[in-house]
Tab-separated table of C-alpha atoms in Angstrom:
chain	number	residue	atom	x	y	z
A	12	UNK	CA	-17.920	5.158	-1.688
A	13	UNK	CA	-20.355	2.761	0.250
A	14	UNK	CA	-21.174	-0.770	-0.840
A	15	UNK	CA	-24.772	-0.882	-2.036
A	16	UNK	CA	-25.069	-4.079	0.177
A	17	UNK	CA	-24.739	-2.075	3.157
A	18	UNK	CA	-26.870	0.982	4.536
A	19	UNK	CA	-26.137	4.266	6.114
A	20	UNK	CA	-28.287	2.933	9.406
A	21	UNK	CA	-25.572	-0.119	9.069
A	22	UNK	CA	-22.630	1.869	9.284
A	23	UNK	CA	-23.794	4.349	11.516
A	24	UNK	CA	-25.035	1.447	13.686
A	25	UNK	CA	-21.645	0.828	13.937
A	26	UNK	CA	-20.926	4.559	14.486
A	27	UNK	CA	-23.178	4.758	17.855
A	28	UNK	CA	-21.159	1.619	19.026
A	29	UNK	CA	-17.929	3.253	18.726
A	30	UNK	CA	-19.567	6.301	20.647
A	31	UNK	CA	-20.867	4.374	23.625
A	32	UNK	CA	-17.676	3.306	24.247
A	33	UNK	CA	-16.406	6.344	25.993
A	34	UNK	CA	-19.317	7.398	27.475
A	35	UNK	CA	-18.952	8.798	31.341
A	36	UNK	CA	-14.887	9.347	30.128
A	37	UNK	CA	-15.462	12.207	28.243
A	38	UNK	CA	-16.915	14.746	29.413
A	39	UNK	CA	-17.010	17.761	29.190
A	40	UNK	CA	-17.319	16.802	25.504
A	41	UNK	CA	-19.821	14.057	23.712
A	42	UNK	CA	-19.044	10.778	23.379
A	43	UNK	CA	-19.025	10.483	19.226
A	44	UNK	CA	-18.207	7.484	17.092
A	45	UNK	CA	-17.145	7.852	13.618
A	46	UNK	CA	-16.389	5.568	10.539
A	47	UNK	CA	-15.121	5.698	7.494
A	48	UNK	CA	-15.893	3.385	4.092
A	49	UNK	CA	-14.051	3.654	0.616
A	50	UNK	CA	-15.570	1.504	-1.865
A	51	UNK	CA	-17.419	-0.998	0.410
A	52	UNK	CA	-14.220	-1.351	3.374
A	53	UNK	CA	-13.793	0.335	6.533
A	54	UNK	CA	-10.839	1.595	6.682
A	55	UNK	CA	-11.335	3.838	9.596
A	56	UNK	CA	-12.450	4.098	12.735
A	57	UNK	CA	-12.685	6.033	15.846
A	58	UNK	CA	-14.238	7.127	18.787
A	59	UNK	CA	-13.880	10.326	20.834
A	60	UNK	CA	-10.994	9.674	23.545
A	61	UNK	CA	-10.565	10.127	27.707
A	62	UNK	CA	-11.092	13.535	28.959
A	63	UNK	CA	-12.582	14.418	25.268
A	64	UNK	CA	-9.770	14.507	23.158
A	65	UNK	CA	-8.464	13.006	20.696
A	66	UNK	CA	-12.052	13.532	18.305
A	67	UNK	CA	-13.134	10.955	16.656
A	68	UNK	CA	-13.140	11.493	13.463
A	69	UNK	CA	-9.268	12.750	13.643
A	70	UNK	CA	-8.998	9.184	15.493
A	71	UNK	CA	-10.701	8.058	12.554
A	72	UNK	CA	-8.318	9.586	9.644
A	73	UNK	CA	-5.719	8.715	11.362
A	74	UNK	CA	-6.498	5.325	10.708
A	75	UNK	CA	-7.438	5.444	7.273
A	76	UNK	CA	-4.423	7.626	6.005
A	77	UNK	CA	-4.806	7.826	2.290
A	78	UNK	CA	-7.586	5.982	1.968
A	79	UNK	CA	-9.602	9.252	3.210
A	80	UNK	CA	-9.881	10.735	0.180
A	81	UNK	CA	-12.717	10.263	-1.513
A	82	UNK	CA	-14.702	8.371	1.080
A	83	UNK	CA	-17.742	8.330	2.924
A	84	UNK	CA	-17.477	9.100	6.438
A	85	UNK	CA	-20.422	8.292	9.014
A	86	UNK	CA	-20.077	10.496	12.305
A	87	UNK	CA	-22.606	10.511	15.233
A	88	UNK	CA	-22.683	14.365	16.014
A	89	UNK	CA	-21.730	17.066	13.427
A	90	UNK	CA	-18.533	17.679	13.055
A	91	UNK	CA	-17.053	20.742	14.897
A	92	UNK	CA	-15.954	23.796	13.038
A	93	UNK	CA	-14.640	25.577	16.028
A	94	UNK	CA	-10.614	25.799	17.210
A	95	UNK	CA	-10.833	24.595	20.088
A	96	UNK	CA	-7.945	22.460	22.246
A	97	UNK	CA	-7.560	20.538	19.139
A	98	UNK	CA	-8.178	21.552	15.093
A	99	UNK	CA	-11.775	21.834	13.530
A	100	UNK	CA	-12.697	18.325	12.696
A	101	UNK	CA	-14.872	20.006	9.663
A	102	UNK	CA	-11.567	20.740	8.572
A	103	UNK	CA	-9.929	17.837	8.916
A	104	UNK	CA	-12.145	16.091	7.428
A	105	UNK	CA	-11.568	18.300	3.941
A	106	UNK	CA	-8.209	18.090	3.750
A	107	UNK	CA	-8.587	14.617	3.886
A	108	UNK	CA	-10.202	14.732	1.071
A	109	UNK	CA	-13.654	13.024	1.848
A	110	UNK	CA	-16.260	12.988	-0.681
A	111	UNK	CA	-19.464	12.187	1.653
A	112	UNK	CA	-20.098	12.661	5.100
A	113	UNK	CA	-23.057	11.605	6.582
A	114	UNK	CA	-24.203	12.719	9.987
A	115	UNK	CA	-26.779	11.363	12.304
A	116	UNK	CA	-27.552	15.012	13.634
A	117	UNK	CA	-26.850	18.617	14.418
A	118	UNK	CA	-24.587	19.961	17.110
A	119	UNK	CA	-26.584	22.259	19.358
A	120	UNK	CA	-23.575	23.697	20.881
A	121	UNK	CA	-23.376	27.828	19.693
A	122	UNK	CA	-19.559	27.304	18.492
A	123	UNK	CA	-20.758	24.936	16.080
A	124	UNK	CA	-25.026	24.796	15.308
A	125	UNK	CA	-24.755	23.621	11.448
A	126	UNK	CA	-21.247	25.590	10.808
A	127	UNK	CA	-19.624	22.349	10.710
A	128	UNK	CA	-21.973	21.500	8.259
A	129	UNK	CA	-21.979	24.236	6.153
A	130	UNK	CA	-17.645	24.257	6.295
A	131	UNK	CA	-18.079	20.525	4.803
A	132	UNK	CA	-21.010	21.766	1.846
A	133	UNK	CA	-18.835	24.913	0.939
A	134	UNK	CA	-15.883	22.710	0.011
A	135	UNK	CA	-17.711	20.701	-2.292
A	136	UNK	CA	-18.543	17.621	-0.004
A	137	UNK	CA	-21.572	15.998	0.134
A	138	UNK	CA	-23.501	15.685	3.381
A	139	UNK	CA	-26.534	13.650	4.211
A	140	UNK	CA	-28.156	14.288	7.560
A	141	UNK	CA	-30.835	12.429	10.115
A	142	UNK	CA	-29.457	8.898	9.605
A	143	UNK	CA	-30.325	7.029	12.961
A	144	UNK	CA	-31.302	10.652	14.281
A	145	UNK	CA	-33.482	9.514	17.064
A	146	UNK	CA	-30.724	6.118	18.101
A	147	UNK	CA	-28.306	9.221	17.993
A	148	UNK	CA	-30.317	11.538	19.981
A	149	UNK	CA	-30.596	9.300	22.744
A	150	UNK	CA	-26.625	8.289	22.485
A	151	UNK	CA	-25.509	12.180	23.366
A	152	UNK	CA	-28.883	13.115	25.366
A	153	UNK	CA	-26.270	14.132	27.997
A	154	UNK	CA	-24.348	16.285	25.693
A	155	UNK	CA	-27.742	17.801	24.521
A	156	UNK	CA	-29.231	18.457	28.027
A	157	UNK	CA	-26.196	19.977	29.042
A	158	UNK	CA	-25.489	22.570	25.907
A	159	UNK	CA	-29.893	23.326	25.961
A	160	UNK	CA	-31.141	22.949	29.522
A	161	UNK	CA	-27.493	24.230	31.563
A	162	UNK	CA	-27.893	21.112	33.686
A	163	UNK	CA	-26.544	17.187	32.851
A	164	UNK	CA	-28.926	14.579	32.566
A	165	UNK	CA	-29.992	12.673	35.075
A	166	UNK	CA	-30.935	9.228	35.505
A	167	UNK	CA	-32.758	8.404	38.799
A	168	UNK	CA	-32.120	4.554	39.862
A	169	UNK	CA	-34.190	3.377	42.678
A	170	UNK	CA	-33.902	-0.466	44.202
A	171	UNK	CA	-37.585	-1.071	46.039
A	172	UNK	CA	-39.451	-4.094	47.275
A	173	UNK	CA	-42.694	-4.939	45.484
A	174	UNK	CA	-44.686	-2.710	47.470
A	175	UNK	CA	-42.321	0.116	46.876
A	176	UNK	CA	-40.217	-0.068	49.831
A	177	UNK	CA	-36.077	1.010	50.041
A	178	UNK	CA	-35.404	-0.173	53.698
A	179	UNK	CA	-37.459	-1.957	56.238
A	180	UNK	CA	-38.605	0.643	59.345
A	181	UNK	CA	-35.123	0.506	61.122
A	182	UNK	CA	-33.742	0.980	57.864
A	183	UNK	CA	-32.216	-1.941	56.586
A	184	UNK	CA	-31.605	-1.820	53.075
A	185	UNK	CA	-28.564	-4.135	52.298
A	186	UNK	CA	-29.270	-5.827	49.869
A	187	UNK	CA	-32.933	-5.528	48.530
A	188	UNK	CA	-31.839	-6.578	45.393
A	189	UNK	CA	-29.798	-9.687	43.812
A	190	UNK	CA	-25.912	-9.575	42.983
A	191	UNK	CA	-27.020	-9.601	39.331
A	192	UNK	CA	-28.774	-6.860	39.634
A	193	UNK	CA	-26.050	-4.998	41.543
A	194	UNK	CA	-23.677	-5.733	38.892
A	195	UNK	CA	-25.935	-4.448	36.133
A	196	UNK	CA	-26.010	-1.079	38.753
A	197	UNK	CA	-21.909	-1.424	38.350
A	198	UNK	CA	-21.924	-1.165	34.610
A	199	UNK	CA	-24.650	1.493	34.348
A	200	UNK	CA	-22.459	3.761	36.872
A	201	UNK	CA	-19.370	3.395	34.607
A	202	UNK	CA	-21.899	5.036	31.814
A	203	UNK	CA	-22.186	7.913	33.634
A	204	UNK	CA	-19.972	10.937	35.007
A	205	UNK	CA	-21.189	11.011	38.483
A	206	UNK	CA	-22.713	9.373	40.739
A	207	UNK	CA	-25.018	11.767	43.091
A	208	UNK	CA	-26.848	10.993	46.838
A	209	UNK	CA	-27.543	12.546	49.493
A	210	UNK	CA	-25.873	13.447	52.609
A	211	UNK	CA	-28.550	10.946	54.282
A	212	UNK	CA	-27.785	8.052	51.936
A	213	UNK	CA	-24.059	8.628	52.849
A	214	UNK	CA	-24.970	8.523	56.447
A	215	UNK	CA	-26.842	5.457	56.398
A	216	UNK	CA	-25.022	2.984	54.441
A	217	UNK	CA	-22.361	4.381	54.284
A	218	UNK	CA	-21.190	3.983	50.233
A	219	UNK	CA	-18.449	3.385	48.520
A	220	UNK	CA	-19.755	5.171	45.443
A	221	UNK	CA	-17.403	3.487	42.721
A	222	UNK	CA	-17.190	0.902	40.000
A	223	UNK	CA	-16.239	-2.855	40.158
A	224	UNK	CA	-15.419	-5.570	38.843
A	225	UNK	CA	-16.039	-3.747	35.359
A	226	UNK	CA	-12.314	-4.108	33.623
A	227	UNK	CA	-10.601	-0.723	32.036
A	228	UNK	CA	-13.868	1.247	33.949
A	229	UNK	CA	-12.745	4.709	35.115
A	230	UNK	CA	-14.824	5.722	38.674
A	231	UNK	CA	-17.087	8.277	38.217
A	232	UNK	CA	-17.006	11.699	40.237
A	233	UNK	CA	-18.807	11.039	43.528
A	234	UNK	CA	-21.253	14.103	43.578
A	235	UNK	CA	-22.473	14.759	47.440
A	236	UNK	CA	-25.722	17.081	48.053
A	237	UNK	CA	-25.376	18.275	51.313
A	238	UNK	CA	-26.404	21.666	52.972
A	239	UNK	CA	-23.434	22.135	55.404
A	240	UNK	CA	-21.371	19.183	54.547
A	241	UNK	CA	-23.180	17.278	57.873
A	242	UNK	CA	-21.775	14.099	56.586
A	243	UNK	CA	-19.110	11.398	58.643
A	244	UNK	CA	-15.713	11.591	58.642
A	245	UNK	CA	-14.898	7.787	59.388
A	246	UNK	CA	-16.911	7.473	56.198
A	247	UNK	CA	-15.506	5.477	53.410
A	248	UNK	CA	-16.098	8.299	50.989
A	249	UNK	CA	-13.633	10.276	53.303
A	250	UNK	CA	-10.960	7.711	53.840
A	251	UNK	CA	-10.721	7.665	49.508
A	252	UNK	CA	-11.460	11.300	48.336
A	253	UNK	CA	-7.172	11.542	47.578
A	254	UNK	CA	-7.834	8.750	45.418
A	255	UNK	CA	-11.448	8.986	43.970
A	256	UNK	CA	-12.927	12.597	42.633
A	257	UNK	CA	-15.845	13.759	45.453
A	258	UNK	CA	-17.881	17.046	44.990
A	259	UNK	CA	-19.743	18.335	47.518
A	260	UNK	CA	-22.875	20.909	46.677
A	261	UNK	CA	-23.100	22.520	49.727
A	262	UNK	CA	-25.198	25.573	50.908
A	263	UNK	CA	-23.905	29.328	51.459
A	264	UNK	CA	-23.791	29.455	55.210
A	265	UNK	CA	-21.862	26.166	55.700
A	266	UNK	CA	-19.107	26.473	58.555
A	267	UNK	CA	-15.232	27.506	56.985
A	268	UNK	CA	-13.989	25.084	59.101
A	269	UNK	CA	-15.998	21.698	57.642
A	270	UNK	CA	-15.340	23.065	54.597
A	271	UNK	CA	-11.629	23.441	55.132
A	272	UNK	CA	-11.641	20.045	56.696
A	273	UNK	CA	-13.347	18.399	53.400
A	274	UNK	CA	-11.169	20.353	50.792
A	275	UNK	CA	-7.811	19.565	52.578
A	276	UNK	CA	-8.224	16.413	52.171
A	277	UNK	CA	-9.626	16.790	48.461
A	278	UNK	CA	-13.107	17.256	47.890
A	279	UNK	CA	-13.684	19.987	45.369
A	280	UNK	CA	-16.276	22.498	46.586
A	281	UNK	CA	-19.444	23.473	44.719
A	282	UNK	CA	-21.677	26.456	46.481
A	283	UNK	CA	-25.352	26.162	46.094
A	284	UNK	CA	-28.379	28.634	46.792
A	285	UNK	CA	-31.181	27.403	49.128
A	286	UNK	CA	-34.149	27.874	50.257
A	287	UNK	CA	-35.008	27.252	53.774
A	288	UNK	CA	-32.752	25.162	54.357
A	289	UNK	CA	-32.762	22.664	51.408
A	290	UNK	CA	-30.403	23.258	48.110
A	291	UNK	CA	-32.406	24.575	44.792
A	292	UNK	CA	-31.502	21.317	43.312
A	293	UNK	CA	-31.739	23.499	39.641
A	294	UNK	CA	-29.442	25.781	40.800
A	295	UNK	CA	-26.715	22.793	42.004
A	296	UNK	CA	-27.292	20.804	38.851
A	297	UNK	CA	-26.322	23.763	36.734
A	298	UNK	CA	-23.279	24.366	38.737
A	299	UNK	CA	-22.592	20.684	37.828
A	300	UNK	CA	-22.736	21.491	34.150
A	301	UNK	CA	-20.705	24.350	34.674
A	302	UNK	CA	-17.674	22.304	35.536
A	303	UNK	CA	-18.637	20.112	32.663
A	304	UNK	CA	-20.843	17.104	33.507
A	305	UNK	CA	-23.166	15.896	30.858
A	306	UNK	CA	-24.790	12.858	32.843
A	307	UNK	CA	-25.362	11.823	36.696
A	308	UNK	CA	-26.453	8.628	37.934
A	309	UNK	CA	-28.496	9.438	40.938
A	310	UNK	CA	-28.971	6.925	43.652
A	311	UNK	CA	-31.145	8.239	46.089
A	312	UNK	CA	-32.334	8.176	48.789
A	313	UNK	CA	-35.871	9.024	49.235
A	314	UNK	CA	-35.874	12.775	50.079
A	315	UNK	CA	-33.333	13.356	46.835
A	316	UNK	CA	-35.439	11.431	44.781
A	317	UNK	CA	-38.696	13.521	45.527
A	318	UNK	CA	-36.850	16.979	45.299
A	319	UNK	CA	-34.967	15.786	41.677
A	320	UNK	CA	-38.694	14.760	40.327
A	321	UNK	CA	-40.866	17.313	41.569
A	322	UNK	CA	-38.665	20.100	40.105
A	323	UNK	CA	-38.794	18.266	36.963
A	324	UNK	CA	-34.880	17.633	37.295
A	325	UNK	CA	-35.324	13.811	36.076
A	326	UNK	CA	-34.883	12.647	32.394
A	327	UNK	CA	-34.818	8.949	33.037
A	328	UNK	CA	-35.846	6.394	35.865
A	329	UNK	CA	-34.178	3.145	36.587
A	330	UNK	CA	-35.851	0.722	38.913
A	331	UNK	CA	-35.029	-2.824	39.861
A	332	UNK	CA	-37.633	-4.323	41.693
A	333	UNK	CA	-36.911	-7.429	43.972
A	334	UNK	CA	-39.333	-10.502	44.850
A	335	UNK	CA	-39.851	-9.319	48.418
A	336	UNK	CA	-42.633	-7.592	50.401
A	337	UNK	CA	-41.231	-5.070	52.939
A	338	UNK	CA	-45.107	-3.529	54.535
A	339	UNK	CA	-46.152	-0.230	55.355
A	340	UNK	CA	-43.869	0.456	58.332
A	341	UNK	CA	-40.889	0.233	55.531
A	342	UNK	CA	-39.519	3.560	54.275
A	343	UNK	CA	-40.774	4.277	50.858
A	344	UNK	CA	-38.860	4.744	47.534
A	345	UNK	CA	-40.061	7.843	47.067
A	346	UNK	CA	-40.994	10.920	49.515
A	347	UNK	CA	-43.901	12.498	49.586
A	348	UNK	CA	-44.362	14.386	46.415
A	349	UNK	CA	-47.800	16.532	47.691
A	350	UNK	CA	-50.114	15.097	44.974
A	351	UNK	CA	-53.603	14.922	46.138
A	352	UNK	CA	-54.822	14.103	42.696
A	353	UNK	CA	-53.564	11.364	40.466
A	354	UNK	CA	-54.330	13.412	37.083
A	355	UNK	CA	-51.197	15.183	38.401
A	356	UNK	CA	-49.490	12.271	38.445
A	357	UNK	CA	-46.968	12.020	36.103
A	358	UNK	CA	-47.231	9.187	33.351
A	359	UNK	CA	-43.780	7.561	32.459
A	360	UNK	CA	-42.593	6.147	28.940
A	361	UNK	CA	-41.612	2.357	29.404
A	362	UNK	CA	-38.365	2.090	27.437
A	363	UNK	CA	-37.245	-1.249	28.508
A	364	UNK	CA	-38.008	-4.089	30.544
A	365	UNK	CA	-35.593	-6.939	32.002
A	366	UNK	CA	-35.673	-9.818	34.325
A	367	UNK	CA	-32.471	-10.459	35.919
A	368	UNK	CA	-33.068	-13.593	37.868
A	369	UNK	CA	-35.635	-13.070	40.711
A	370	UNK	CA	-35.757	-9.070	40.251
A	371	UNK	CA	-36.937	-7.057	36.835
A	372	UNK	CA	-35.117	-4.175	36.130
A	373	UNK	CA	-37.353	-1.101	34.201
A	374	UNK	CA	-36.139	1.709	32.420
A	375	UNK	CA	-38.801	4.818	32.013
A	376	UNK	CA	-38.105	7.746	30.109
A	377	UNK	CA	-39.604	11.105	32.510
A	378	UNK	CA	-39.967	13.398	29.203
């Protein structure tokens, strides 16, 4: 039972908290929260663990024991009816005994699409859905773009100048933006299961492509789009592949022997289609979802950025935008897309806006 002081949106509020914890640690599965109430107390709790497994609302019973039966149970994503790796957490969640579960919204995945649902309503449980549906949409978008679309969702950051420059015209580029800024960049990585650029961007600056100073954060696999792997080998993506997961989406005619080279020393392999020289970017993104990514955190550079939002590849946009004025002869944050008309512009959603000292950060949602 739920206190009448408290909502549903309260306790599912809650829920999506749990859920966010895990998120970029557990794919190839959703990041779900769960929690369960018996007359007005939590007494359970749980959130979907490392790699995907434990689920959360086994976490969740787990923790409440005996005082399962009978209560209400809030859960961020349907509850699976499939046996999978683990038990059906539909299941579960019966023989526990639960007399309400309320869910924020469907599963689109095949192996479950309302089953889990139904499981729970055939043995006599009550289930109330659409709490916080849209909050809860947004929470497993990546989940949901991967099981509909075949692709993760991506989020494209970009750091520019005010007049929309990345690098001045030698190409300078470290830093644009503030140390609070890059830290905010940090925590938005861990958030995500890859991190994607370009075989230019590794070129030039020559990344790291990992998470710090964020305690408990796992690194994120370093996705690398390059055609025939034309990237450095003093690199300091190379010197740390043994110790950080790199992918490399390369093309079909890429030499044996740079491939050998990369996948001795650990880079897992991902083959690509192109076109005139350039990967489909569609066709390397699904790959991507194949081996079970749900979300990529894409950081350029230019040329990436153009191809990802002219094929309609981009699902969110991330800029921080530092006090400084680069000019014209500065390479731009964007290629050239080929618009001559600016009703074919695209018009962006702001979701959020944030100053972080001397730069403000904006968050747009692309559809």
């Amino acid at each position: 039972m739920v206190s009448q002081s408290l909502t549903y949106e309260h306790y599912m509020t809650v829920a999506l908290s749990l859920g966010r914890r895990g998120l970029g640690k557990t794919w190839p599965n959703p990041s779900v929260g769960c929690v369960i109430v018996n007359d007005g107390v939590v007494v359970g709790r749980g959130n979907t663990g490392d790699g995907g497994r434990p689920h959360a609302e086994t976490q969740a019973l787990a923790q409440a024991g005996n005082r399962a039966k009978g209560a209400t149970v809030f859960v961020t994503l349907e509850p699976c009816s499939h046996e999978g790796q683990t038990g059906s957490c539909a299941k579960a969640l019966i023989d526990a005994g639960v007399g309400h579960v309320v869910v924020a919204i469907k599963d689109d995945d095949p192996r479950v699409n309302g089953s889990g649902l139904l499981m729970l309503k055939s043995a006599g449980i009550k289930v109330t859905t659409g709490v916080l549906s849209e909050k809860a949409k947004y929470a497993h978008s990546g989940f949901l773009t991967k099981t509909n679309e075949s692709r993760p969702k991506v989020t494209l950051k970009l750091a520019t100048s005010l007049d929309g420059r990345i690098a001045t015209r030698s190409g300078d580029s470290q830093w644009i933006t503030s140390e609070k800024s890059r830290e905010i960049v940090h925590l938005q990585r861990s958030s995500h299961d890859a991190i994607m650029v370009g075989a230019g961007t590794v070129r030039k600056d020559n990344p790291r492509l990992t998470v710090r100073n964020i305690a408990r954060a796992a690194n994120p696999v370093r996705v690398l789009i390059s055609n025939k792997i034309n990237l450095p080998q003093d690199s300091k993506i190379f010197a740390s592949m043994k110790s950080h997961p790199t992918w490399i989406v390369h093309g079909t005619d890429t030499n044996e022997g740079t491939k050998k080279t990369w996948a001795e020393e650990g880079a897992k392999l991902l083959e690509a289609k192109c076109i005139n020289g350039k990967i489909i970017l569609k066709n390397a993104l699904k790959n991507l979802a194949f081996e079970g990514l749900t979300s990529v955190y894409c950081e350029g550079g230019s040329h990436l950025a153009a191809g990802l939002l002219s094929n309609n590849l981009v699902d969110e946009l991330i800029i921080f935008t530092a006090g400084i004025i680069i000019g014209e002869d500065g390479l731009p944050t964007v290629a050239s897309l080929g618009l001559d008309k600016l009703q074919n512009a695209r018009r962006l959603d702001l979701m959020e806006s944030v100053t972080l000292g001397d730069d403000i950060m904006t968050r747009w949602s692309v559809k």
